[in-house]
mmCIF file of C-alpha atoms in Angstrom:
data_model
loop_
_atom_site.group_PDB
_atom_site.id
_atom_site.type_symbol
_atom_site.label_atom_id
_atom_site.label_comp_id
_atom_site.label_asym_id
_atom_site.label_seq_id
_atom_site.Cartn_x
_atom_site.Cartn_y
_atom_site.Cartn_z
ATOM 1 C CA MET P 10 -10.797 -18.439 2.546
ATOM 2 C CA ILE P 11 -9.808 -17.234 -0.737
ATOM 3 C CA ASN P 12 -9.917 -19.419 -3.937
ATOM 4 C CA THR P 13 -7.073 -18.062 -5.916
ATOM 5 C CA LEU P 14 -8.239 -20.009 -9.024
ATOM 6 C CA ASP P 15 -11.761 -18.393 -8.856
ATOM 7 C CA ILE P 16 -11.082 -14.780 -10.238
ATOM 8 C CA LEU P 17 -14.323 -12.828 -10.547
ATOM 9 C CA LYS P 18 -14.199 -11.053 -13.958
ATOM 10 C CA PHE P 19 -14.504 -7.123 -13.638
ATOM 11 C CA PRO P 20 -15.947 -5.162 -16.602
ATOM 12 C CA ASN P 21 -13.960 -2.683 -18.427
ATOM 13 C CA PRO P 22 -13.849 0.933 -16.798
ATOM 14 C CA ILE P 23 -15.903 3.741 -18.000
ATOM 15 C CA ALA P 24 -13.583 6.781 -18.806
ATOM 16 C CA GLU P 25 -16.343 9.386 -18.254
ATOM 17 C CA TYR P 26 -16.767 7.996 -14.764
ATOM 18 C CA ASN P 27 -13.122 8.443 -13.802
ATOM 19 C CA GLY P 28 -12.326 4.850 -14.458
ATOM 20 C CA ALA P 29 -15.164 3.276 -12.441
ATOM 21 C CA CYS P 30 -16.000 -0.155 -13.611
ATOM 22 C CA LEU P 31 -18.360 -1.883 -11.114
ATOM 23 C CA VAL P 32 -20.695 -1.036 -8.278
ATOM 24 C CA THR P 33 -21.433 -3.702 -5.602
ATOM 25 C CA ARG P 34 -23.130 -3.856 -2.260
ATOM 26 C CA GLU P 35 -20.597 -6.410 -0.996
ATOM 27 C CA LEU P 36 -16.996 -5.983 -0.112
ATOM 28 C CA ASN P 37 -15.476 -9.402 0.529
ATOM 29 C CA ILE P 38 -11.973 -10.971 0.279
ATOM 30 C CA GLN P 39 -12.830 -12.853 -2.827
ATOM 31 C CA LEU P 40 -13.833 -9.667 -4.641
ATOM 32 C CA LEU P 41 -10.698 -7.956 -3.248
ATOM 33 C CA TYR P 42 -8.439 -10.647 -4.544
ATOM 34 C CA SER P 43 -10.112 -10.728 -7.967
ATOM 35 C CA ALA P 44 -10.007 -6.950 -8.139
ATOM 36 C CA TYR P 45 -6.193 -6.666 -7.432
ATOM 37 C CA MET P 46 -5.460 -9.440 -9.913
ATOM 38 C CA GLN P 47 -7.038 -7.189 -12.589
ATOM 39 C CA GLY P 48 -5.638 -3.678 -11.604
ATOM 40 C CA VAL P 49 -9.041 -2.864 -9.815
ATOM 41 C CA PHE P 50 -9.465 -1.401 -6.383
ATOM 42 C CA PRO P 51 -12.407 -0.108 -4.180
ATOM 43 C CA TRP P 52 -12.786 3.577 -3.475
ATOM 44 C CA PHE P 53 -16.032 4.932 -1.817
ATOM 45 C CA ASP P 54 -17.459 6.983 0.945
ATOM 46 C CA GLU P 55 -19.112 4.546 3.251
ATOM 47 C CA ASP P 56 -20.100 7.491 5.661
ATOM 48 C CA GLU P 57 -22.004 9.076 2.898
ATOM 49 C CA GLY P 58 -23.959 5.876 2.413
ATOM 50 C CA GLU P 59 -22.237 5.057 -1.062
ATOM 51 C CA PRO P 60 -22.122 1.547 -2.393
ATOM 52 C CA VAL P 61 -18.793 -0.165 -3.095
ATOM 53 C CA VAL P 62 -17.362 1.527 -6.210
ATOM 54 C CA TRP P 63 -14.496 -0.297 -8.023
ATOM 55 C CA TYR P 64 -11.938 1.615 -10.161
ATOM 56 C CA SER P 65 -9.180 1.031 -12.654
ATOM 57 C CA PRO P 66 -8.144 4.576 -13.596
ATOM 58 C CA ASP P 67 -6.288 5.765 -16.702
ATOM 59 C CA PRO P 68 -3.596 6.937 -16.199
ATOM 60 C CA ARG P 69 -2.195 4.819 -13.450
ATOM 61 C CA PHE P 70 0.363 6.236 -10.962
ATOM 62 C CA CYS P 71 3.055 3.704 -10.041
ATOM 63 C CA LEU P 72 6.756 3.182 -9.297
ATOM 64 C CA ARG P 73 8.784 0.699 -11.312
ATOM 65 C CA ILE P 74 11.324 -0.308 -8.657
ATOM 66 C CA GLU P 75 14.337 0.250 -10.863
ATOM 67 C CA ASN P 76 13.277 3.889 -10.969
ATOM 68 C CA LEU P 77 13.284 4.197 -7.144
ATOM 69 C CA HIS P 78 14.973 7.483 -5.984
ATOM 70 C CA VAL P 79 15.399 8.151 -2.305
ATOM 71 C CA PRO P 80 15.982 11.786 -1.382
ATOM 72 C CA LYS P 81 19.428 12.426 0.197
ATOM 73 C CA ARG P 82 17.793 14.094 3.161
ATOM 74 C CA LEU P 83 15.660 10.859 3.942
ATOM 75 C CA ASP P 84 18.836 8.675 3.579
ATOM 76 C CA ARG P 85 20.565 10.953 6.105
ATOM 77 C CA PHE P 86 17.620 10.794 8.428
ATOM 78 C CA LEU P 87 17.544 7.063 8.417
ATOM 79 C CA LYS P 88 21.130 6.913 9.646
ATOM 80 C CA HIS P 89 20.070 8.561 12.877
ATOM 81 C CA SER P 90 16.326 7.816 12.984
ATOM 82 C CA PRO P 91 14.806 8.100 16.414
ATOM 83 C CA TYR P 92 12.179 5.567 15.516
ATOM 84 C CA THR P 93 11.791 1.836 15.503
ATOM 85 C CA TYR P 94 9.969 -0.014 12.865
ATOM 86 C CA THR P 95 7.776 -3.186 12.712
ATOM 87 C CA MET P 96 5.715 -5.017 10.235
ATOM 88 C CA ASP P 97 2.352 -6.658 10.517
ATOM 89 C CA THR P 98 2.231 -6.124 14.354
ATOM 90 C CA CYS P 99 -1.092 -3.998 14.465
ATOM 91 C CA PHE P 100 -2.751 -4.025 11.085
ATOM 92 C CA GLU P 101 -6.165 -2.891 12.057
ATOM 93 C CA THR P 102 -4.818 -0.062 14.246
ATOM 94 C CA VAL P 103 -2.794 1.189 11.332
ATOM 95 C CA MET P 104 -6.049 1.278 9.213
ATOM 96 C CA GLU P 105 -7.807 3.223 11.945
ATOM 97 C CA GLU P 106 -5.060 5.702 12.230
ATOM 98 C CA CYS P 107 -5.185 6.224 8.424
ATOM 99 C CA ARG P 108 -8.914 6.588 8.791
ATOM 100 C CA VAL P 109 -8.886 9.409 11.290
ATOM 101 C CA MET P 110 -5.811 11.370 9.921
ATOM 102 C CA LYS P 111 -6.925 14.777 8.746
ATOM 103 C CA ARG P 112 -5.743 15.481 5.173
ATOM 104 C CA ALA P 113 -5.546 18.834 3.333
ATOM 105 C CA GLY P 114 -8.448 19.299 0.887
ATOM 106 C CA GLN P 115 -10.483 16.305 2.229
ATOM 107 C CA ARG P 116 -13.386 16.463 4.311
ATOM 108 C CA GLY P 117 -13.242 12.810 5.424
ATOM 109 C CA THR P 118 -11.919 9.452 4.453
ATOM 110 C CA TRP P 119 -12.796 6.523 2.312
ATOM 111 C CA ILE P 120 -11.859 4.091 5.036
ATOM 112 C CA GLY P 121 -15.021 2.874 6.746
ATOM 113 C CA ASN P 122 -16.012 -0.147 8.841
ATOM 114 C CA LYS P 123 -16.722 -2.201 5.705
ATOM 115 C CA MET P 124 -13.266 -1.391 4.331
ATOM 116 C CA ILE P 125 -11.521 -2.217 7.633
ATOM 117 C CA LYS P 126 -13.452 -5.510 8.042
ATOM 118 C CA ALA P 127 -12.618 -6.678 4.453
ATOM 119 C CA TYR P 128 -8.907 -5.638 4.442
ATOM 120 C CA LYS P 129 -8.388 -7.118 7.982
ATOM 121 C CA GLU P 130 -9.630 -10.420 6.679
ATOM 122 C CA PHE P 131 -7.370 -9.978 3.600
ATOM 123 C CA HIS P 132 -4.545 -9.405 6.023
ATOM 124 C CA GLU P 133 -5.404 -12.551 7.903
ATOM 125 C CA GLU P 134 -5.119 -14.482 4.501
ATOM 126 C CA GLY P 135 -1.565 -13.081 4.051
ATOM 127 C CA PHE P 136 -2.244 -10.586 1.158
ATOM 128 C CA ALA P 137 -2.569 -7.249 3.100
ATOM 129 C CA HIS P 138 0.337 -5.874 5.231
ATOM 130 C CA SER P 139 0.979 -2.991 7.626
ATOM 131 C CA PHE P 140 4.290 -1.170 8.341
ATOM 132 C CA GLU P 141 4.448 0.625 11.640
ATOM 133 C CA VAL P 142 6.689 3.257 13.113
ATOM 134 C CA TRP P 143 7.134 3.681 16.976
ATOM 135 C CA HIS P 144 8.536 6.392 19.162
ATOM 136 C CA GLU P 145 8.878 5.831 22.912
ATOM 137 C CA ASN P 146 6.360 2.810 22.566
ATOM 138 C CA LYS P 147 3.681 4.953 20.825
ATOM 139 C CA LEU P 148 2.585 4.342 17.260
ATOM 140 C CA VAL P 149 3.562 7.591 15.319
ATOM 141 C CA GLY P 150 3.325 6.538 11.672
ATOM 142 C CA GLY P 151 2.817 3.739 9.235
ATOM 143 C CA PHE P 152 1.113 2.535 6.145
ATOM 144 C CA TYR P 153 -0.679 -0.517 4.633
ATOM 145 C CA GLY P 154 -1.142 -2.222 1.390
ATOM 146 C CA VAL P 155 -1.530 -5.371 -0.613
ATOM 147 C CA LEU P 156 1.207 -7.652 -1.827
ATOM 148 C CA ILE P 157 0.559 -10.080 -4.452
ATOM 149 C CA GLY P 158 3.608 -11.666 -6.473
ATOM 150 C CA SER P 159 6.152 -8.941 -6.843
ATOM 151 C CA VAL P 160 3.470 -6.030 -6.880
ATOM 152 C CA PHE P 161 2.822 -3.868 -3.814
ATOM 153 C CA CYS P 162 -0.268 -1.755 -3.859
ATOM 154 C CA GLY P 163 -0.039 1.099 -1.440
ATOM 155 C CA GLU P 164 -3.384 2.031 0.129
ATOM 156 C CA SER P 165 -2.896 4.751 2.836
ATOM 157 C CA MET P 166 -0.428 6.039 5.354
ATOM 158 C CA PHE P 167 -0.492 8.277 8.419
ATOM 159 C CA THR P 168 2.083 10.464 10.094
ATOM 160 C CA LYS P 169 2.230 11.886 13.605
ATOM 161 C CA LEU P 170 5.881 12.800 13.916
ATOM 162 C CA PRO P 171 8.238 14.223 11.195
ATOM 163 C CA ASP P 172 9.353 11.721 8.597
ATOM 164 C CA SER P 173 7.901 8.726 10.408
ATOM 165 C CA SER P 174 5.924 7.167 7.548
ATOM 166 C CA LYS P 175 8.363 8.570 4.805
ATOM 167 C CA SER P 176 11.276 6.731 6.487
ATOM 168 C CA ALA P 177 9.237 3.442 6.834
ATOM 169 C CA PHE P 178 8.461 3.700 3.226
ATOM 170 C CA VAL P 179 12.029 4.111 2.195
ATOM 171 C CA LEU P 180 12.936 1.026 4.367
ATOM 172 C CA PHE P 181 10.120 -0.955 2.859
ATOM 173 C CA ALA P 182 10.983 0.110 -0.666
ATOM 174 C CA LYS P 183 14.666 -0.825 -0.341
ATOM 175 C CA ALA P 184 13.639 -4.325 1.179
ATOM 176 C CA PHE P 185 11.122 -4.752 -1.474
ATOM 177 C CA ALA P 186 13.853 -4.117 -4.290
ATOM 178 C CA GLU P 187 16.208 -6.580 -2.551
ATOM 179 C CA CYS P 188 13.395 -9.165 -2.356
ATOM 180 C CA GLY P 189 12.912 -8.891 -6.205
ATOM 181 C CA GLY P 190 9.940 -6.581 -5.988
ATOM 182 C CA LYS P 191 9.064 -5.058 -9.434
ATOM 183 C CA LEU P 192 6.112 -2.507 -9.109
ATOM 184 C CA ILE P 193 4.651 -0.266 -6.369
ATOM 185 C CA ASP P 194 1.153 0.823 -7.314
ATOM 186 C CA SER P 195 -0.027 4.129 -5.895
ATOM 187 C CA GLN P 196 -3.170 4.254 -8.021
ATOM 188 C CA ILE P 197 -3.551 7.993 -8.504
ATOM 189 C CA TYR P 198 -0.980 10.829 -8.378
ATOM 190 C CA THR P 199 0.321 12.098 -5.010
ATOM 191 C CA ASP P 200 3.239 14.457 -4.304
ATOM 192 C CA ASN P 201 4.421 12.074 -1.672
ATOM 193 C CA ILE P 202 5.117 9.111 -3.817
ATOM 194 C CA ALA P 203 6.201 11.241 -6.816
ATOM 195 C CA ARG P 204 9.421 12.191 -4.874
ATOM 196 C CA TYR P 205 10.491 8.507 -4.976
ATOM 197 C CA GLY P 206 10.255 8.345 -8.755
ATOM 198 C CA ALA P 207 6.681 7.220 -9.432
ATOM 199 C CA THR P 208 5.062 8.370 -12.644
ATOM 200 C CA ASN P 209 1.767 8.034 -14.525
ATOM 201 C CA ILE P 210 1.615 5.535 -17.138
ATOM 202 C CA SER P 211 -1.293 4.409 -19.334
ATOM 203 C CA ARG P 212 -3.823 1.778 -17.830
ATOM 204 C CA ASP P 213 -2.750 -0.574 -20.610
ATOM 205 C CA ALA P 214 0.866 -0.427 -19.837
ATOM 206 C CA PHE P 215 0.069 -0.885 -16.101
ATOM 207 C CA LEU P 216 -1.980 -4.062 -16.818
ATOM 208 C CA ARG P 217 0.844 -5.342 -18.991
ATOM 209 C CA LEU P 218 3.274 -4.984 -16.125
ATOM 210 C CA GLU P 219 0.802 -6.452 -13.678
ATOM 211 C CA SER P 220 0.052 -9.504 -15.885
ATOM 212 C CA GLU P 221 3.829 -10.369 -15.646
ATOM 213 C CA TYR P 222 4.664 -9.398 -12.094
ATOM 214 C CA LEU P 223 1.518 -10.578 -10.169
ATOM 215 C CA TYR P 224 2.579 -14.200 -10.975
ATOM 216 C CA ARG P 225 6.164 -13.665 -10.013
ATOM 217 C CA PRO P 226 6.777 -14.364 -6.247
ATOM 218 C CA LEU P 227 9.403 -12.505 -4.279
ATOM 219 C CA ASP P 228 12.841 -14.027 -4.041
ATOM 220 C CA HIS P 229 13.114 -13.401 -0.328
ATOM 221 C CA ASP P 230 10.919 -12.980 2.740
ATOM 222 C CA LEU P 231 9.868 -9.294 2.746
ATOM 223 C CA LYS P 232 9.245 -9.021 6.464
ATOM 224 C CA GLU P 233 12.666 -10.549 7.159
ATOM 225 C CA ARG P 234 14.449 -8.078 5.027
ATOM 226 C CA PHE P 235 12.481 -5.102 6.243
ATOM 227 C CA LEU P 236 13.273 -6.019 9.898
ATOM 228 C CA GLU P 237 16.856 -6.520 9.114
ATOM 229 C CA LYS P 238 17.150 -3.009 7.901
ATOM 230 C CA ALA P 239 15.066 -1.744 10.744
ATOM 231 C CA ASN P 240 17.240 -3.503 13.169
ATOM 232 C CA ARG P 241 20.476 -2.205 11.548
ATOM 233 C CA ILE P 242 19.324 1.343 12.462
ATOM 234 C CA ILE P 243 18.993 0.432 16.086
ATOM 235 C CA CYS P 244 22.499 -1.329 16.188
ATOM 236 C CA ASP P 245 24.054 1.605 14.454
ATOM 237 C CA ALA P 246 22.591 3.938 17.018
ATOM 238 C CA PHE P 247 24.551 2.198 19.728
ATOM 239 C CA HIS P 248 27.795 2.425 17.990
#
């Protein structure tokens, strides 16, 4: 059980260590909650025997929701999407798929057993969420992240069929905006999230935004809005 009043203080990051601010042996949900409340996240290679390294990089790559840009091609795709979309139906499986997905320029993944165990517990506490994409009853894409207040911290995604996870992200981002969401944190630069309007900002600017938005709850239920949008695609397909 997380004590939301007991936030463990993280030290300031060290620039010459790429924003690393703490090393621990443990990775538990109290540490996770405390970290996300301070703009910190874990990133380490468990397979190589590394300890848990906590980062708060500068600059920070994020998307202010008012800057959301959806490529026209993806908007057109969603009008005739062959997929169905769900939220929080198989969180651990999504993490496992992200873990095994091969990525260009990477030998392996930072998602190890310790990460899966901790984020699964974080999910059970209501802070971590998964978004799934299905085709012919098979899981073909998805992503997961952490939602606190009106800030969503994206962690990882996987894709098995074209535009599966991209279309799910667009549905999520639109639902998030309708619910009063303010900030999507992508941590470090990726071409994938840049296409939606994300930019690098200074760590200080990011923390100022978080200090306001982490304590501002969403106006509506995110899952309800996301599924409304997903179900609308199914309905339109039959008309």
